[in-house]
Short mmCIF file of C-alpha atoms in Angstrom, two decimals:
data_model
loop_
_atom_site.label_atom_id
_atom_site.label_comp_id
_atom_site.label_asym_id
_atom_site.label_seq_id
_atom_site.Cartn_x
_atom_site.Cartn_y
_atom_site.Cartn_z
CA UNK A 3 42.43 102.00 94.91
CA UNK A 4 43.81 104.15 97.67
CA UNK A 5 42.24 102.13 100.46
CA UNK A 6 45.23 99.95 101.21
CA UNK A 7 47.82 102.74 101.50
CA UNK A 8 45.51 104.92 103.55
CA UNK A 9 44.72 102.18 106.02
CA UNK A 10 48.35 101.42 106.60
CA UNK A 11 49.56 104.81 107.92
CA UNK A 12 46.49 105.39 110.05
CA UNK A 13 47.16 103.02 112.97
CA UNK A 14 50.40 104.73 114.01
CA UNK A 15 48.98 108.19 113.46
CA UNK A 16 45.46 108.10 114.87
CA UNK A 17 43.55 105.43 116.73
CA UNK A 18 40.76 103.91 114.65
CA UNK A 19 37.70 105.91 115.43
CA UNK A 20 34.82 105.05 113.12
CA UNK A 21 33.16 103.25 116.01
CA UNK A 22 32.95 106.45 118.00
CA UNK A 23 30.41 109.21 117.84
CA UNK A 24 29.91 110.28 114.18
CA UNK A 25 30.53 113.87 115.18
CA UNK A 26 33.88 112.93 116.62
CA UNK A 27 34.69 111.01 113.50
CA UNK A 28 33.77 114.07 111.47
CA UNK A 29 36.04 116.30 113.51
CA UNK A 30 38.91 113.86 113.27
CA UNK A 31 38.53 113.48 109.56
CA UNK A 32 38.41 117.21 108.95
CA UNK A 33 41.42 117.75 111.16
CA UNK A 34 43.61 115.20 109.46
CA UNK A 35 42.44 116.25 106.03
CA UNK A 36 43.34 119.84 106.75
CA UNK A 37 46.79 118.91 107.92
CA UNK A 38 47.43 116.83 104.83
CA UNK A 39 46.08 119.62 102.67
CA UNK A 40 48.42 122.17 104.21
CA UNK A 41 51.41 119.92 103.68
CA UNK A 42 50.48 119.21 100.10
CA UNK A 43 49.91 122.84 99.23
CA UNK A 44 53.06 123.87 100.97
CA UNK A 45 55.11 121.33 99.07
CA UNK A 46 53.65 122.61 95.85
CA UNK A 47 54.37 126.20 96.76
CA UNK A 48 57.93 125.44 97.64
CA UNK A 49 58.45 123.66 94.35
CA UNK A 50 57.11 126.56 92.35
CA UNK A 51 59.10 129.05 94.34
CA UNK A 52 62.37 127.19 93.93
CA UNK A 53 61.88 126.70 90.22
CA UNK A 54 61.11 130.34 89.83
CA UNK A 55 64.31 131.31 91.51
CA UNK A 56 66.45 128.82 89.69
CA UNK A 57 65.00 129.43 86.29
CA UNK A 58 63.65 132.91 86.24
CA UNK A 59 66.27 134.96 87.93
CA UNK A 60 69.26 134.24 85.78
CA UNK A 61 71.77 135.80 88.12
CA UNK A 62 74.77 134.41 89.89
CA UNK A 63 76.92 135.73 92.70
CA UNK A 64 80.64 136.18 92.28
CA UNK A 65 83.17 137.02 94.97
CA UNK A 66 85.93 139.49 94.46
CA UNK A 67 88.65 137.75 96.40
CA UNK A 68 90.81 140.83 96.66
CA UNK A 69 88.12 142.50 98.72
CA UNK A 70 86.74 139.51 100.60
CA UNK A 71 87.91 139.45 104.19
CA UNK A 72 86.53 136.05 105.12
CA UNK A 73 84.01 137.23 107.69
CA UNK A 74 81.62 134.32 106.88
CA UNK A 75 78.54 136.55 106.87
CA UNK A 76 77.51 135.27 103.46
CA UNK A 77 78.34 131.70 104.47
CA UNK A 78 76.05 131.97 107.46
CA UNK A 79 73.25 133.58 105.51
CA UNK A 80 73.12 131.47 102.39
CA UNK A 81 69.93 129.43 102.40
CA UNK A 82 71.06 127.15 99.61
CA UNK A 83 74.52 126.13 100.82
CA UNK A 84 75.99 127.77 97.78
CA UNK A 85 78.89 129.40 99.63
CA UNK A 86 81.93 127.73 101.07
CA UNK A 87 84.91 129.15 102.90
CA UNK A 88 88.35 128.20 101.68
CA UNK A 89 91.86 129.09 102.70
CA UNK A 90 93.74 130.69 99.88
CA UNK A 91 97.52 130.52 99.99
CA UNK A 92 99.52 133.59 99.18
CA UNK A 93 103.18 133.10 98.48
CA UNK A 94 105.49 136.04 98.56
CA UNK A 95 109.20 135.70 97.88
CA UNK A 96 110.07 135.41 101.54
CA UNK A 97 106.73 134.90 103.17
CA UNK A 98 103.82 132.52 102.72
CA UNK A 99 100.45 132.91 104.39
CA UNK A 100 96.86 131.78 104.04
CA UNK A 101 93.74 133.88 104.03
CA UNK A 102 90.17 132.76 104.29
CA UNK A 103 87.91 133.60 101.37
CA UNK A 104 84.35 132.84 100.34
CA UNK A 105 83.70 130.94 97.17
CA UNK A 106 80.45 130.41 95.35
CA UNK A 107 79.30 126.91 94.53
CA UNK A 108 77.69 127.78 91.25
CA UNK A 109 75.53 124.69 91.03
CA UNK A 110 73.70 125.68 94.17
CA UNK A 111 73.54 129.42 93.62
CA UNK A 112 70.05 130.57 92.71
CA UNK A 113 70.86 134.25 92.47
CA UNK A 114 68.88 135.43 95.45
CA UNK A 115 71.39 138.20 96.24
CA UNK A 116 71.22 137.62 99.95
CA UNK A 117 74.99 137.24 100.20
CA UNK A 118 75.53 140.45 98.31
CA UNK A 119 73.24 142.25 100.70
CA UNK A 120 74.89 141.05 103.88
CA UNK A 121 78.45 141.48 102.67
CA UNK A 122 79.98 144.28 104.77
CA UNK A 123 82.65 145.18 102.21
CA UNK A 124 80.61 144.68 99.03
CA UNK A 125 82.89 141.96 97.78
CA UNK A 126 80.02 140.04 96.22
CA UNK A 127 78.42 141.20 93.00
CA UNK A 128 75.71 139.63 90.92
CA UNK A 129 76.35 138.75 87.30
CA UNK A 130 74.06 137.23 84.73
CA UNK A 131 74.27 133.55 84.13
CA UNK A 132 75.18 132.17 80.77
CA UNK A 133 72.26 132.70 78.46
CA UNK A 134 70.90 135.76 80.21
CA UNK A 135 71.50 139.45 79.78
CA UNK A 136 70.39 142.71 81.30
CA UNK A 137 67.99 144.66 79.16
CA UNK A 138 66.19 147.77 80.41
CA UNK A 139 67.00 146.91 83.98
CA UNK A 140 65.56 143.41 83.70
CA UNK A 141 67.31 140.10 83.47
CA UNK A 142 66.06 138.48 80.31
CA UNK A 143 67.00 135.26 78.62
CA UNK A 144 68.85 135.64 75.38
CA UNK A 145 68.26 132.13 74.13
CA UNK A 146 64.61 131.31 74.65
CA UNK A 147 62.17 133.29 72.54
CA UNK A 148 58.72 133.69 74.09
CA UNK A 149 56.54 131.66 71.66
CA UNK A 150 58.48 128.39 71.92
CA UNK A 151 59.95 127.93 75.39
CA UNK A 152 62.60 125.25 75.60
CA UNK A 153 61.27 123.21 78.52
CA UNK A 154 57.92 122.79 76.81
CA UNK A 155 59.23 121.12 73.66
CA UNK A 156 60.97 118.05 75.14
CA UNK A 157 58.19 117.61 77.67
CA UNK A 158 55.73 117.75 74.84
CA UNK A 159 57.64 115.19 72.84
CA UNK A 160 57.81 112.52 75.50
CA UNK A 161 54.18 112.14 76.67
CA UNK A 162 52.75 112.31 73.19
CA UNK A 163 53.60 108.80 72.00
CA UNK A 164 52.61 107.36 75.36
CA UNK A 165 49.07 108.72 75.23
CA UNK A 166 47.83 108.60 71.68
CA UNK A 167 44.38 106.98 72.11
CA UNK A 168 42.29 110.13 72.69
CA UNK A 169 44.03 111.88 69.84
CA UNK A 170 42.84 111.44 66.29
CA UNK A 171 46.04 110.07 64.89
CA UNK A 172 45.58 106.43 63.85
CA UNK A 173 47.95 105.83 60.96
CA UNK A 174 51.15 107.73 61.75
CA UNK A 175 51.25 106.82 65.42
CA UNK A 176 53.40 103.64 65.23
CA UNK A 177 56.36 105.22 63.47
CA UNK A 178 56.24 108.48 65.45
CA UNK A 179 58.13 107.46 68.61
CA UNK A 180 61.21 106.67 66.57
CA UNK A 181 61.11 109.88 64.58
CA UNK A 182 62.94 112.79 66.09
CA UNK A 183 61.52 115.26 63.61
CA UNK A 184 57.87 114.50 64.30
CA UNK A 185 57.34 116.04 67.77
CA UNK A 186 58.18 119.64 66.90
CA UNK A 187 55.85 119.53 63.93
CA UNK A 188 53.01 118.35 66.07
CA UNK A 189 53.54 120.99 68.67
CA UNK A 190 53.05 123.63 66.06
CA UNK A 191 50.22 122.21 63.99
CA UNK A 192 47.46 120.63 66.14
CA UNK A 193 46.32 123.47 68.27
CA UNK A 194 43.36 121.76 70.01
CA UNK A 195 45.64 119.02 71.25
CA UNK A 196 48.27 121.21 72.76
CA UNK A 197 46.55 122.42 75.96
CA UNK A 198 45.14 119.25 77.56
CA UNK A 199 47.98 116.78 78.07
CA UNK A 200 50.61 118.99 79.68
CA UNK A 201 50.44 120.70 83.01
CA UNK A 202 53.85 122.22 82.56
CA UNK A 203 53.12 125.13 80.25
CA UNK A 204 50.16 126.06 82.41
CA UNK A 205 52.36 126.06 85.46
CA UNK A 206 54.77 128.34 83.75
CA UNK A 207 52.08 130.73 82.81
CA UNK A 208 50.81 130.64 86.34
CA UNK A 209 54.26 131.33 87.64
CA UNK A 210 54.65 134.26 85.35
CA UNK A 211 51.37 135.61 86.49
CA UNK A 212 52.45 135.11 90.06
CA UNK A 213 55.68 136.87 89.40
CA UNK A 214 53.83 139.85 88.13
CA UNK A 215 51.69 139.96 91.25
CA UNK A 216 54.66 139.38 93.43
CA UNK A 217 56.08 142.82 93.05
CA UNK A 218 54.03 144.16 95.87
CA UNK A 219 55.24 141.55 98.30
CA UNK A 220 57.69 142.30 100.99
CA UNK A 221 60.76 140.22 101.64
CA UNK A 222 61.41 138.27 104.73
CA UNK A 223 64.70 137.19 106.08
CA UNK A 224 64.55 134.12 108.21
CA UNK A 225 67.56 133.22 110.18
CA UNK A 226 67.45 130.11 112.26
CA UNK B 28 74.89 144.92 93.74
CA UNK B 29 73.00 144.48 90.57
CA UNK B 30 69.71 146.14 89.91
CA UNK B 31 67.18 143.49 89.01
CA UNK B 32 63.60 143.95 88.06
CA UNK B 33 62.60 143.68 91.68
CA UNK B 34 65.22 145.98 93.03
CA UNK B 35 67.95 144.81 95.32
CA UNK B 36 65.89 144.33 98.43
CA UNK B 37 63.15 142.36 96.78
CA UNK B 38 65.22 139.32 96.18
CA UNK B 39 65.42 137.99 99.70
CA UNK B 40 63.20 134.92 99.67
CA UNK B 41 60.15 135.37 101.78
CA UNK B 42 58.41 132.42 103.37
CA UNK B 43 56.87 129.91 101.08
CA UNK B 44 53.73 130.37 103.10
CA UNK B 45 53.06 133.74 101.51
CA UNK B 46 53.19 132.16 98.11
CA UNK B 47 50.93 129.34 99.16
CA UNK B 48 48.35 131.64 100.67
CA UNK B 49 48.49 134.05 97.75
CA UNK B 50 48.03 131.27 95.27
CA UNK B 51 44.78 130.34 96.96
CA UNK B 52 43.26 133.49 95.52
CA UNK B 53 43.95 132.53 91.95
CA UNK B 54 41.15 130.05 91.54
CA UNK B 55 37.97 131.43 93.03
CA UNK B 56 35.51 129.04 91.46
CA UNK B 57 33.29 127.65 94.17
CA UNK B 58 33.71 123.90 94.53
CA UNK B 59 31.01 121.45 95.41
CA UNK B 60 30.78 121.57 99.17
CA UNK B 61 29.55 118.69 101.21
CA UNK B 62 29.53 119.40 104.89
CA UNK B 63 28.72 116.34 106.92
CA UNK B 64 27.56 118.20 109.98
CA UNK B 65 25.68 121.42 109.41
CA UNK B 66 25.23 123.90 112.18
CA UNK B 67 24.65 127.59 112.50
CA UNK B 68 27.77 127.76 114.65
CA UNK B 69 30.82 127.60 112.45
CA UNK B 70 34.39 127.32 113.59
CA UNK B 71 37.14 128.59 111.31
CA UNK B 72 40.59 127.30 112.24
CA UNK B 73 42.53 129.63 109.99
CA UNK B 74 46.02 128.93 108.73
CA UNK B 75 47.40 127.12 111.77
CA UNK B 76 48.35 124.00 109.84
CA UNK B 77 50.29 126.14 107.42
CA UNK B 78 52.22 127.67 110.31
CA UNK B 79 53.15 124.23 111.52
CA UNK B 80 54.49 123.24 108.14
CA UNK B 81 56.27 126.54 107.72
CA UNK B 82 57.94 126.27 111.10
CA UNK B 83 59.13 122.76 110.40
CA UNK B 84 60.37 123.74 107.01
CA UNK B 85 62.27 126.74 108.30
CA UNK B 86 64.06 124.55 110.84
CA UNK B 87 62.86 126.89 113.53
CA UNK B 88 60.83 124.54 115.60
CA UNK B 89 60.91 120.93 116.50
CA UNK B 90 58.08 119.89 118.68
CA UNK B 91 57.99 122.99 120.85
CA UNK B 92 55.29 125.04 119.29
CA UNK B 93 52.16 123.25 118.25
CA UNK B 94 49.79 125.40 116.28
CA UNK B 95 47.55 122.52 115.29
CA UNK B 96 46.58 121.95 118.91
CA UNK B 97 44.61 125.21 118.75
CA UNK B 98 42.17 123.47 116.42
CA UNK B 99 41.88 120.45 118.70
CA UNK B 100 41.52 122.53 121.83
CA UNK B 101 38.93 124.81 120.31
CA UNK B 102 36.72 121.90 119.32
CA UNK B 103 37.12 120.38 122.76
CA UNK B 104 36.19 123.64 124.46
CA UNK B 105 33.23 124.28 122.19
CA UNK B 106 31.92 120.80 122.87
CA UNK B 107 32.38 121.43 126.55
CA UNK B 108 29.93 124.34 126.36
CA UNK B 109 27.48 122.26 124.37
CA UNK B 110 28.16 123.46 120.86
CA UNK B 111 28.82 121.06 118.03
CA UNK B 112 30.24 123.45 115.48
CA UNK B 113 30.45 123.05 111.77
CA UNK B 114 34.04 123.37 110.64
CA UNK B 115 34.86 125.73 107.84
CA UNK B 116 37.92 123.82 106.76
CA UNK B 117 40.49 124.79 104.25
CA UNK B 118 39.35 122.44 101.54
CA UNK B 119 36.70 124.96 100.57
CA UNK B 120 37.55 128.10 102.53
CA UNK B 121 40.47 130.34 101.75
CA UNK B 122 42.80 132.35 103.92
CA UNK B 123 41.02 135.32 105.44
CA UNK B 124 43.39 137.63 103.57
CA UNK B 125 44.70 139.52 106.57
CA UNK B 126 48.33 139.25 105.55
CA UNK B 127 47.61 140.14 101.98
CA UNK B 128 45.62 143.20 102.99
CA UNK B 129 48.23 144.48 105.42
CA UNK B 130 51.00 143.89 102.92
CA UNK B 131 49.14 146.02 100.42
CA UNK B 132 47.98 143.26 98.13
CA UNK B 133 44.46 144.59 98.17
CA UNK B 134 43.33 142.86 94.99
CA UNK B 135 44.32 139.47 96.37
CA UNK B 136 42.51 140.27 99.60
CA UNK B 137 39.36 141.30 97.79
CA UNK B 138 39.25 138.10 95.81
CA UNK B 139 39.58 136.08 99.00
CA UNK B 140 37.00 138.19 100.77
CA UNK B 141 34.39 137.83 98.06
CA UNK B 142 34.94 134.10 97.87
CA UNK B 143 34.79 133.54 101.60
CA UNK B 144 31.75 135.76 101.98
CA UNK B 145 29.91 133.74 99.35
CA UNK B 146 30.73 130.47 101.10
CA UNK B 147 29.74 131.73 104.52
CA UNK B 148 26.44 133.03 103.20
CA UNK B 149 25.85 129.83 101.29
CA UNK B 150 26.31 127.62 104.33
CA UNK B 151 23.94 129.71 106.40
CA UNK B 152 26.36 130.53 109.19
CA UNK B 153 24.90 132.60 112.02
CA UNK B 154 27.80 132.66 114.47
CA UNK B 155 31.29 132.66 113.11
CA UNK B 156 33.84 131.53 115.71
CA UNK B 157 37.54 131.97 115.11
CA UNK B 158 40.51 131.29 117.33
CA UNK B 159 42.80 133.72 115.54
CA UNK B 160 43.10 137.36 116.52
CA UNK B 161 43.90 138.47 113.01
CA UNK B 162 41.03 136.49 111.60
CA UNK B 163 38.73 138.02 114.18
CA UNK B 164 39.63 141.53 113.16
CA UNK B 165 39.54 140.79 109.45
CA UNK B 166 36.22 139.00 109.44
CA UNK B 167 34.67 141.54 111.73
CA UNK B 168 35.91 144.78 110.21
CA UNK B 169 37.14 144.17 106.70
CA UNK B 170 34.46 141.73 105.58
CA UNK B 171 30.87 142.74 105.10
CA UNK B 172 29.21 139.82 106.82
CA UNK B 173 25.76 141.24 107.48
CA UNK B 174 23.77 138.99 109.72
CA UNK B 175 26.73 136.88 110.75
CA UNK B 176 28.09 137.39 114.22
CA UNK B 177 31.87 137.14 114.33
CA UNK B 178 33.28 136.23 117.73
CA UNK B 179 36.65 135.30 119.08
CA UNK B 180 36.53 131.95 120.74
CA UNK B 181 37.32 133.36 124.18
CA UNK B 182 34.35 135.70 123.90
CA UNK B 183 32.10 132.85 122.94
CA UNK B 184 33.30 130.57 125.74
CA UNK B 185 32.91 133.38 128.25
CA UNK B 186 29.36 134.21 127.29
CA UNK B 187 28.44 130.53 127.23
CA UNK B 188 29.85 130.10 130.70
CA UNK B 189 32.69 127.66 130.29
CA UNK B 190 33.30 125.88 133.58
CA UNK B 191 36.74 124.53 134.38
CA UNK B 192 36.46 121.69 136.89
CA UNK B 193 38.57 121.91 140.04
CA UNK B 194 42.09 120.80 139.47
CA UNK B 195 43.54 117.87 141.43
CA UNK B 196 45.07 118.56 144.81
CA UNK B 197 48.51 117.62 143.56
CA UNK B 198 48.49 120.36 140.94
CA UNK B 199 50.85 123.09 142.02
CA UNK B 200 50.10 126.76 141.82
CA UNK B 201 51.04 128.32 138.52
CA UNK B 202 51.47 131.91 137.46
CA UNK B 203 50.00 132.75 134.12
CA UNK B 204 50.66 135.82 131.99
CA UNK B 205 48.59 136.84 129.02
CA UNK B 206 49.84 138.58 125.92
CA UNK B 207 47.24 140.85 124.34
CA UNK B 208 47.31 140.49 120.58
CA UNK B 209 47.49 143.76 118.70
CA UNK B 210 44.79 142.88 116.21
CA UNK B 211 42.09 141.90 118.64
CA UNK B 212 43.18 144.48 121.20
CA UNK B 213 44.18 148.01 120.50
CA UNK B 214 43.68 147.69 116.75
CA UNK B 215 40.09 146.57 117.20
CA UNK B 216 38.00 149.74 117.47
CA UNK B 217 34.85 147.87 118.43
CA UNK B 218 34.54 144.92 120.72
CA UNK B 219 38.18 144.40 121.69
CA UNK B 220 39.05 141.16 123.44
CA UNK B 221 40.62 142.14 126.74
CA UNK B 222 38.52 140.81 129.55
CA UNK B 223 37.28 137.45 128.31
CA UNK B 224 40.55 135.49 128.17
CA UNK B 225 41.54 136.85 131.55
CA UNK B 226 38.23 135.84 133.05
CA UNK B 227 38.57 132.38 131.59
CA UNK B 228 42.06 131.96 132.96
CA UNK B 229 40.86 133.04 136.39
CA UNK B 230 38.42 130.13 136.36
CA UNK B 231 41.32 127.70 136.57
CA UNK B 232 41.61 127.38 140.31
CA UNK B 233 45.33 126.76 140.60
CA UNK B 234 46.27 129.50 138.17
CA UNK B 235 47.14 132.99 139.23
CA UNK B 236 46.86 135.63 136.54
CA UNK B 237 49.76 138.05 136.53
CA UNK B 238 49.93 141.06 134.29
CA UNK B 239 52.98 141.83 132.24
CA UNK B 240 54.63 145.22 132.40
CA UNK B 241 52.50 146.46 129.52
CA UNK B 242 49.04 145.08 129.02
CA UNK B 243 45.67 145.68 127.43
CA UNK B 244 45.74 148.60 125.02
CA UNK B 245 49.35 149.40 125.93
CA UNK B 246 50.56 145.87 125.38
CA UNK B 247 53.77 145.61 123.49
CA UNK B 248 53.68 143.69 120.23
CA UNK B 249 55.27 140.27 120.02
CA UNK B 250 57.68 141.80 117.55
CA UNK B 251 56.59 140.73 114.11
CA UNK B 252 53.52 141.46 112.08
CA UNK B 253 52.39 138.93 109.49
CA UNK B 254 55.75 137.14 109.44
CA UNK B 255 56.97 139.90 107.21
CA UNK B 256 60.49 140.18 108.49
CA UNK B 257 62.74 138.67 111.07
CA UNK B 258 65.85 140.55 112.00
CA UNK B 259 67.77 141.67 115.04
CA UNK B 260 65.31 144.41 115.87
CA UNK B 261 62.22 142.23 115.76
CA UNK B 262 64.03 139.62 117.79
CA UNK B 263 64.86 142.33 120.28
CA UNK B 264 61.19 143.21 120.62
CA UNK B 265 60.27 139.56 121.09
CA UNK B 266 63.03 139.08 123.63
CA UNK B 267 62.03 142.14 125.61
CA UNK B 268 58.46 140.92 125.74
CA UNK B 269 59.59 137.52 126.93
CA UNK B 270 61.85 139.18 129.46
CA UNK B 271 58.78 140.89 130.87
CA UNK B 272 57.18 137.50 131.31
CA UNK B 273 60.19 136.09 133.09
CA UNK B 274 60.40 139.24 135.26
CA UNK B 275 56.94 138.61 136.67
CA UNK B 276 57.86 134.98 137.22
CA UNK B 277 55.31 133.49 134.87
CA UNK B 278 55.10 129.74 134.39
CA UNK B 279 52.93 130.12 131.33
CA UNK B 280 52.85 132.85 128.73
CA UNK B 281 49.49 132.65 127.03
CA UNK B 282 48.74 134.17 123.67
CA UNK B 283 45.49 134.45 121.77
CA UNK B 284 46.99 134.81 118.32
CA UNK B 285 48.74 132.00 116.44
CA UNK B 286 51.36 134.35 115.10
CA UNK B 287 52.38 135.50 118.55
CA UNK B 288 52.77 131.82 119.31
CA UNK B 289 54.98 131.45 116.26
CA UNK B 290 57.31 134.27 117.14
CA UNK B 291 57.54 133.57 120.84
CA UNK B 292 58.02 129.91 120.12
CA UNK B 293 60.75 130.66 117.62
CA UNK B 294 62.77 132.69 120.10
CA UNK B 295 62.06 130.18 122.82
CA UNK B 296 63.41 127.48 120.58
CA UNK B 297 66.46 129.49 119.59
CA UNK B 298 67.45 130.06 123.19
CA UNK B 299 66.61 126.57 124.29
CA UNK B 300 69.54 125.05 122.49
CA UNK B 301 72.04 127.53 123.81
CA UNK B 302 73.83 126.05 126.81
CA UNK B 303 73.40 128.08 129.94
CA UNK B 304 70.40 130.00 128.69
CA UNK B 305 67.98 129.82 131.57
CA UNK B 306 66.04 132.99 131.03
CA UNK B 307 62.95 131.58 129.39
CA UNK B 308 61.96 128.70 131.57
CA UNK B 309 58.24 129.23 131.02
CA UNK B 310 55.96 127.60 128.50
CA UNK B 311 54.39 129.50 125.65
CA UNK B 312 51.01 128.28 124.52
CA UNK B 313 47.70 129.40 123.18
CA UNK B 314 44.99 130.26 125.66
CA UNK B 315 42.70 127.61 124.16
CA UNK B 316 45.32 124.95 124.67
CA UNK B 317 45.83 126.03 128.25
CA UNK B 318 42.12 125.81 128.99
CA UNK B 319 41.61 122.55 127.14
CA UNK B 320 44.42 120.89 129.05
CA UNK B 321 42.52 121.70 132.25
CA UNK B 322 39.40 119.95 131.03
CA UNK B 323 38.99 116.21 131.46
CA UNK B 324 38.80 114.00 128.42
CA UNK B 325 40.68 113.62 125.23
CA UNK B 326 40.84 115.86 122.21
CA UNK B 327 37.93 114.93 119.96
CA UNK B 328 39.91 115.65 116.84
CA UNK B 329 42.89 113.54 117.72
CA UNK B 330 46.01 115.60 118.01
CA UNK B 331 48.74 116.82 115.79
CA UNK B 332 50.47 113.55 115.30
CA UNK B 333 53.45 114.15 113.13
CA UNK B 334 56.48 112.12 114.07
CA UNK B 335 58.76 114.79 112.71
CA UNK B 336 57.69 117.22 115.36
CA UNK B 337 59.33 115.11 118.05
CA UNK B 338 62.70 114.81 116.42
CA UNK B 339 65.56 116.92 117.71
CA UNK B 340 67.07 119.47 115.37
CA UNK B 341 69.26 118.11 112.66
CA UNK B 342 72.97 118.57 113.08
CA UNK B 343 74.02 121.41 110.86
CA UNK B 344 76.26 124.34 110.73
CA UNK B 345 73.61 126.49 112.35
CA UNK B 346 72.78 123.71 114.77
#
């Protein structure tokens, strides 16, 4: 099935070489496969890493504009373009002036604290996002209890009706897609069915496991 | 600054590459391995493809530093001395675990070590050739590969008598400096690689080997170990090392470690786009690439053909 798409990108990338020495063909194949493998794994790692930051951290930066002196350190260091510089106007009775301040674009902020670290006057502090709180020095979610995580339930509901054939559910399957109440029941009751169809819960578990191993890692600050 | 579960300093994102390499240790079940060409000589390319992807992702490098060419050049050189190596590629091998070990993640390293040792024993490797200084040290010292000879590729080419054909008359004289990697040099208590790359470079007839201000066991580091940090101080170390190369008037700065190539190439790239920055007019490349370019013929593996590598940097606020 993948023959047509694979043939198409090859001519621009590598000259066709099956006619050559089989050893050379072997080396070429291994080389290109390794490169593709690295890219694929890297993409996956970046996805996991970003999700972990967005979802797991639960913190958000805020700027105290009375302290901020507009030095743009945080602006230059933000990896997620979550900081912008704006000119605030200050109007006194006889005098009007503008002063440059940093603002946080909350949609982009992932709570990595880099801006708070580089701020020379400590104008940036981290607060918990809505739905998170600090408990015993950890940022924990107040809304999602551990046994039934929220992202799992809707994801579980959607693929179920699409892939019923392997499951042993002949009679109730036609009405189920219309029912909103059916999916949560199923997620609780049929335990053997729960693990196979979804990669998502497994990923989350893996991420949690990775997070626990991550504590021994050392940070890196890359500046272009 | 809020105290999170990781502490304040822990929250700076580290390269995605660490995560990718660490995650390789999670699944250590041995897959079904089909190697098309079996040989007792095995070449292990290491993580060079991951460096390429990391550098592109970090917007640090566009087409300057080519790590993947180390793979191509190594195969070309090994074929030039009559060896058709088996390639221990990353579809069944894992990272050697050097970074994990030196960052203190010993459990991750041990999982990788046990897995890799099993694979190497299973494939019946007698001579394990690597082009990476860190891999050389790790496989030689930290692994227990009884009966497997671990060599750096420059050692292997030297003992096999690599001959570089005479260069054309039009080729101008070049001055070549060599950066001794820490891991295969002063941090290698047995069998350090000092002499072999220098001897190989001397076989190129239009190349003159010049020594940097510090060399061999006293050689200054390229600045960064294991890509663990990049700040003003590490950049200062890298810059001072590159200043040494420009002081001796080198046309080429050769390295034998892909990570030295990364860090030199990063600084080279950073200064390249600054107008009026003429200090680093030399090329930085791996010693295998330098030698392979002097050999006739094409790269048997094809080359690193990624169109993105040729594009100029994107316009951005850090430009």
